[in-house]
Amino acid sequence: MRLRSAMAASAGALLLLLATPGSALAAEGQFRYTYMTSDGYEAVGFLNDPDGGTCINLQGPGSEPGSAAYAPKNRTDATATVFLDEDCSGGAYYTLRPGGGASDRLLVRSVVFS
């Protein structure tokens, strides 16, 4: 009798665990952005399968710290909200739908996926 109760409790716990969504699911796909290197060359940065719900500060290799990236392209399956300020702060932000993009005029320093 105890074995049946233990098995039933284990099965119930497993079903509950599977039914609860994960807190930090990754967006599938690639997020791209353009930035200027410290030598003045245009380069493309990207994030592959970025974490959802986590703010990501954008900076390309060799770019000046705090410099803004531009022309974001959201090639993920999640909505991306890009911010002009670092740490996903400030009132200047723009939302990119999955598969969407923006022009070279949109400056970004951070992004969060939902």
CSV table of C-alpha atoms in Angstrom, one decimal:
chain,number,residue,atom,x,y,z
A,1,MET,CA,0.0,0.0,0.0
A,2,ARG,CA,2.8,2.4,0.8
A,3,LEU,CA,4.5,1.7,-2.5
A,4,ARG,CA,1.3,2.7,-4.4
A,5,SER,CA,1.0,5.9,-2.4
A,6,ALA,CA,4.7,6.8,-3.0
A,7,MET,CA,4.3,6.1,-6.7
A,8,ALA,CA,1.1,8.2,-6.9
A,9,ALA,CA,2.8,11.1,-5.1
A,10,SER,CA,5.9,10.9,-7.4
A,11,ALA,CA,3.7,10.8,-10.5
A,12,GLY,CA,1.7,13.8,-9.3
A,13,ALA,CA,4.9,15.8,-8.5
A,14,LEU,CA,6.3,15.0,-11.9
A,15,LEU,CA,3.1,16.2,-13.6
A,16,LEU,CA,3.1,19.4,-11.6
A,17,LEU,CA,6.7,20.0,-12.5
A,18,LEU,CA,6.0,19.5,-16.2
A,19,ALA,CA,2.9,21.8,-16.1
A,20,THR,CA,4.8,24.7,-14.5
A,21,PRO,CA,6.4,26.9,-17.2
A,22,GLY,CA,10.1,27.8,-16.8
A,23,SER,CA,10.9,31.2,-15.6
A,24,ALA,CA,13.7,32.1,-18.0
A,25,LEU,CA,12.9,30.5,-21.4
A,26,ALA,CA,15.3,31.4,-24.2
A,27,ALA,CA,14.1,33.1,-27.4
A,28,GLU,CA,14.9,30.9,-30.3
A,29,GLY,CA,16.7,32.5,-33.2
A,30,GLN,CA,19.2,35.4,-33.6
A,31,PHE,CA,19.1,39.1,-32.6
A,32,ARG,CA,21.4,41.3,-34.8
A,33,TYR,CA,22.6,44.8,-34.4
A,34,THR,CA,25.2,47.1,-36.0
A,35,TYR,CA,27.9,49.0,-34.2
A,36,MET,CA,31.0,51.0,-35.0
A,37,THR,CA,34.3,49.6,-33.9
A,38,SER,CA,36.9,51.7,-32.1
A,39,ASP,CA,38.8,51.9,-35.5
A,40,GLY,CA,35.7,53.4,-37.1
A,41,TYR,CA,34.5,50.3,-39.1
A,42,GLU,CA,30.9,49.1,-39.2
A,43,ALA,CA,30.4,45.7,-37.7
A,44,VAL,CA,27.5,43.4,-36.9
A,45,GLY,CA,26.9,41.9,-33.5
A,46,PHE,CA,24.5,39.1,-32.7
A,47,LEU,CA,22.9,37.2,-29.8
A,48,ASN,CA,22.0,33.5,-30.5
A,49,ASP,CA,19.0,32.1,-28.6
A,50,PRO,CA,19.1,34.9,-25.9
A,51,ASP,CA,17.6,34.3,-22.5
A,52,GLY,CA,14.0,35.6,-22.0
A,53,GLY,CA,13.2,38.1,-19.2
A,54,THR,CA,16.9,39.1,-18.7
A,55,CYS,CA,18.3,42.5,-19.7
A,56,ILE,CA,21.3,42.2,-22.0
A,57,ASN,CA,23.6,45.2,-22.6
A,58,LEU,CA,24.8,45.4,-26.2
A,59,GLN,CA,28.4,46.0,-27.0
A,60,GLY,CA,30.4,44.8,-29.8
A,61,PRO,CA,34.0,43.6,-29.5
A,62,GLY,CA,36.3,46.6,-29.8
A,63,SER,CA,33.6,49.2,-29.7
A,64,GLU,CA,33.9,52.2,-27.2
A,65,PRO,CA,32.3,51.4,-23.9
A,66,GLY,CA,28.8,53.0,-23.6
A,67,SER,CA,28.5,53.6,-27.4
A,68,ALA,CA,25.2,52.9,-29.0
A,69,ALA,CA,24.4,50.1,-31.5
A,70,TYR,CA,21.9,50.7,-34.2
A,71,ALA,CA,19.7,49.0,-36.8
A,72,PRO,CA,18.4,46.1,-34.6
A,73,LYS,CA,16.9,43.1,-36.4
A,74,ASN,CA,14.9,40.6,-34.3
A,75,ARG,CA,15.1,37.2,-36.0
A,76,THR,CA,13.9,35.4,-32.9
A,77,ASP,CA,10.5,33.9,-32.0
A,78,ALA,CA,10.0,36.4,-29.1
A,79,THR,CA,9.2,40.1,-28.8
A,80,ALA,CA,12.3,42.2,-28.2
A,81,THR,CA,12.2,45.5,-26.4
A,82,VAL,CA,15.2,47.6,-27.1
A,83,PHE,CA,16.3,50.6,-24.9
A,84,LEU,CA,18.4,53.6,-25.6
A,85,ASP,CA,19.9,53.4,-22.1
A,86,GLU,CA,21.9,50.5,-20.6
A,87,ASP,CA,20.4,48.1,-18.2
A,88,CYS,CA,17.0,48.3,-19.9
A,89,SER,CA,16.3,51.6,-18.2
A,90,GLY,CA,14.9,55.0,-19.2
A,91,GLY,CA,11.8,56.0,-21.0
A,92,ALA,CA,13.2,55.7,-24.6
A,93,TYR,CA,12.4,52.2,-25.8
A,94,TYR,CA,11.1,50.5,-28.9
A,95,THR,CA,9.4,47.1,-29.3
A,96,LEU,CA,10.4,44.8,-32.2
A,97,ARG,CA,8.0,41.9,-33.1
A,98,PRO,CA,9.4,38.5,-33.9
A,99,GLY,CA,11.0,38.8,-37.4
A,100,GLY,CA,11.0,42.6,-37.2
A,101,GLY,CA,13.7,45.2,-37.6
A,102,ALA,CA,14.4,48.9,-37.4
A,103,SER,CA,16.3,51.5,-39.4
A,104,ASP,CA,19.8,52.8,-38.8
A,105,ARG,CA,18.3,55.7,-36.9
A,106,LEU,CA,17.2,53.6,-34.0
A,107,LEU,CA,20.0,53.7,-31.4
A,108,VAL,CA,20.1,50.9,-28.8
A,109,ARG,CA,22.2,50.0,-25.8
A,110,SER,CA,20.2,47.1,-24.2
A,111,VAL,CA,17.5,44.6,-25.0
A,112,VAL,CA,15.1,42.3,-23.2
A,113,PHE,CA,13.1,39.4,-24.7
A,114,SER,CA,9.6,38.4,-23.7
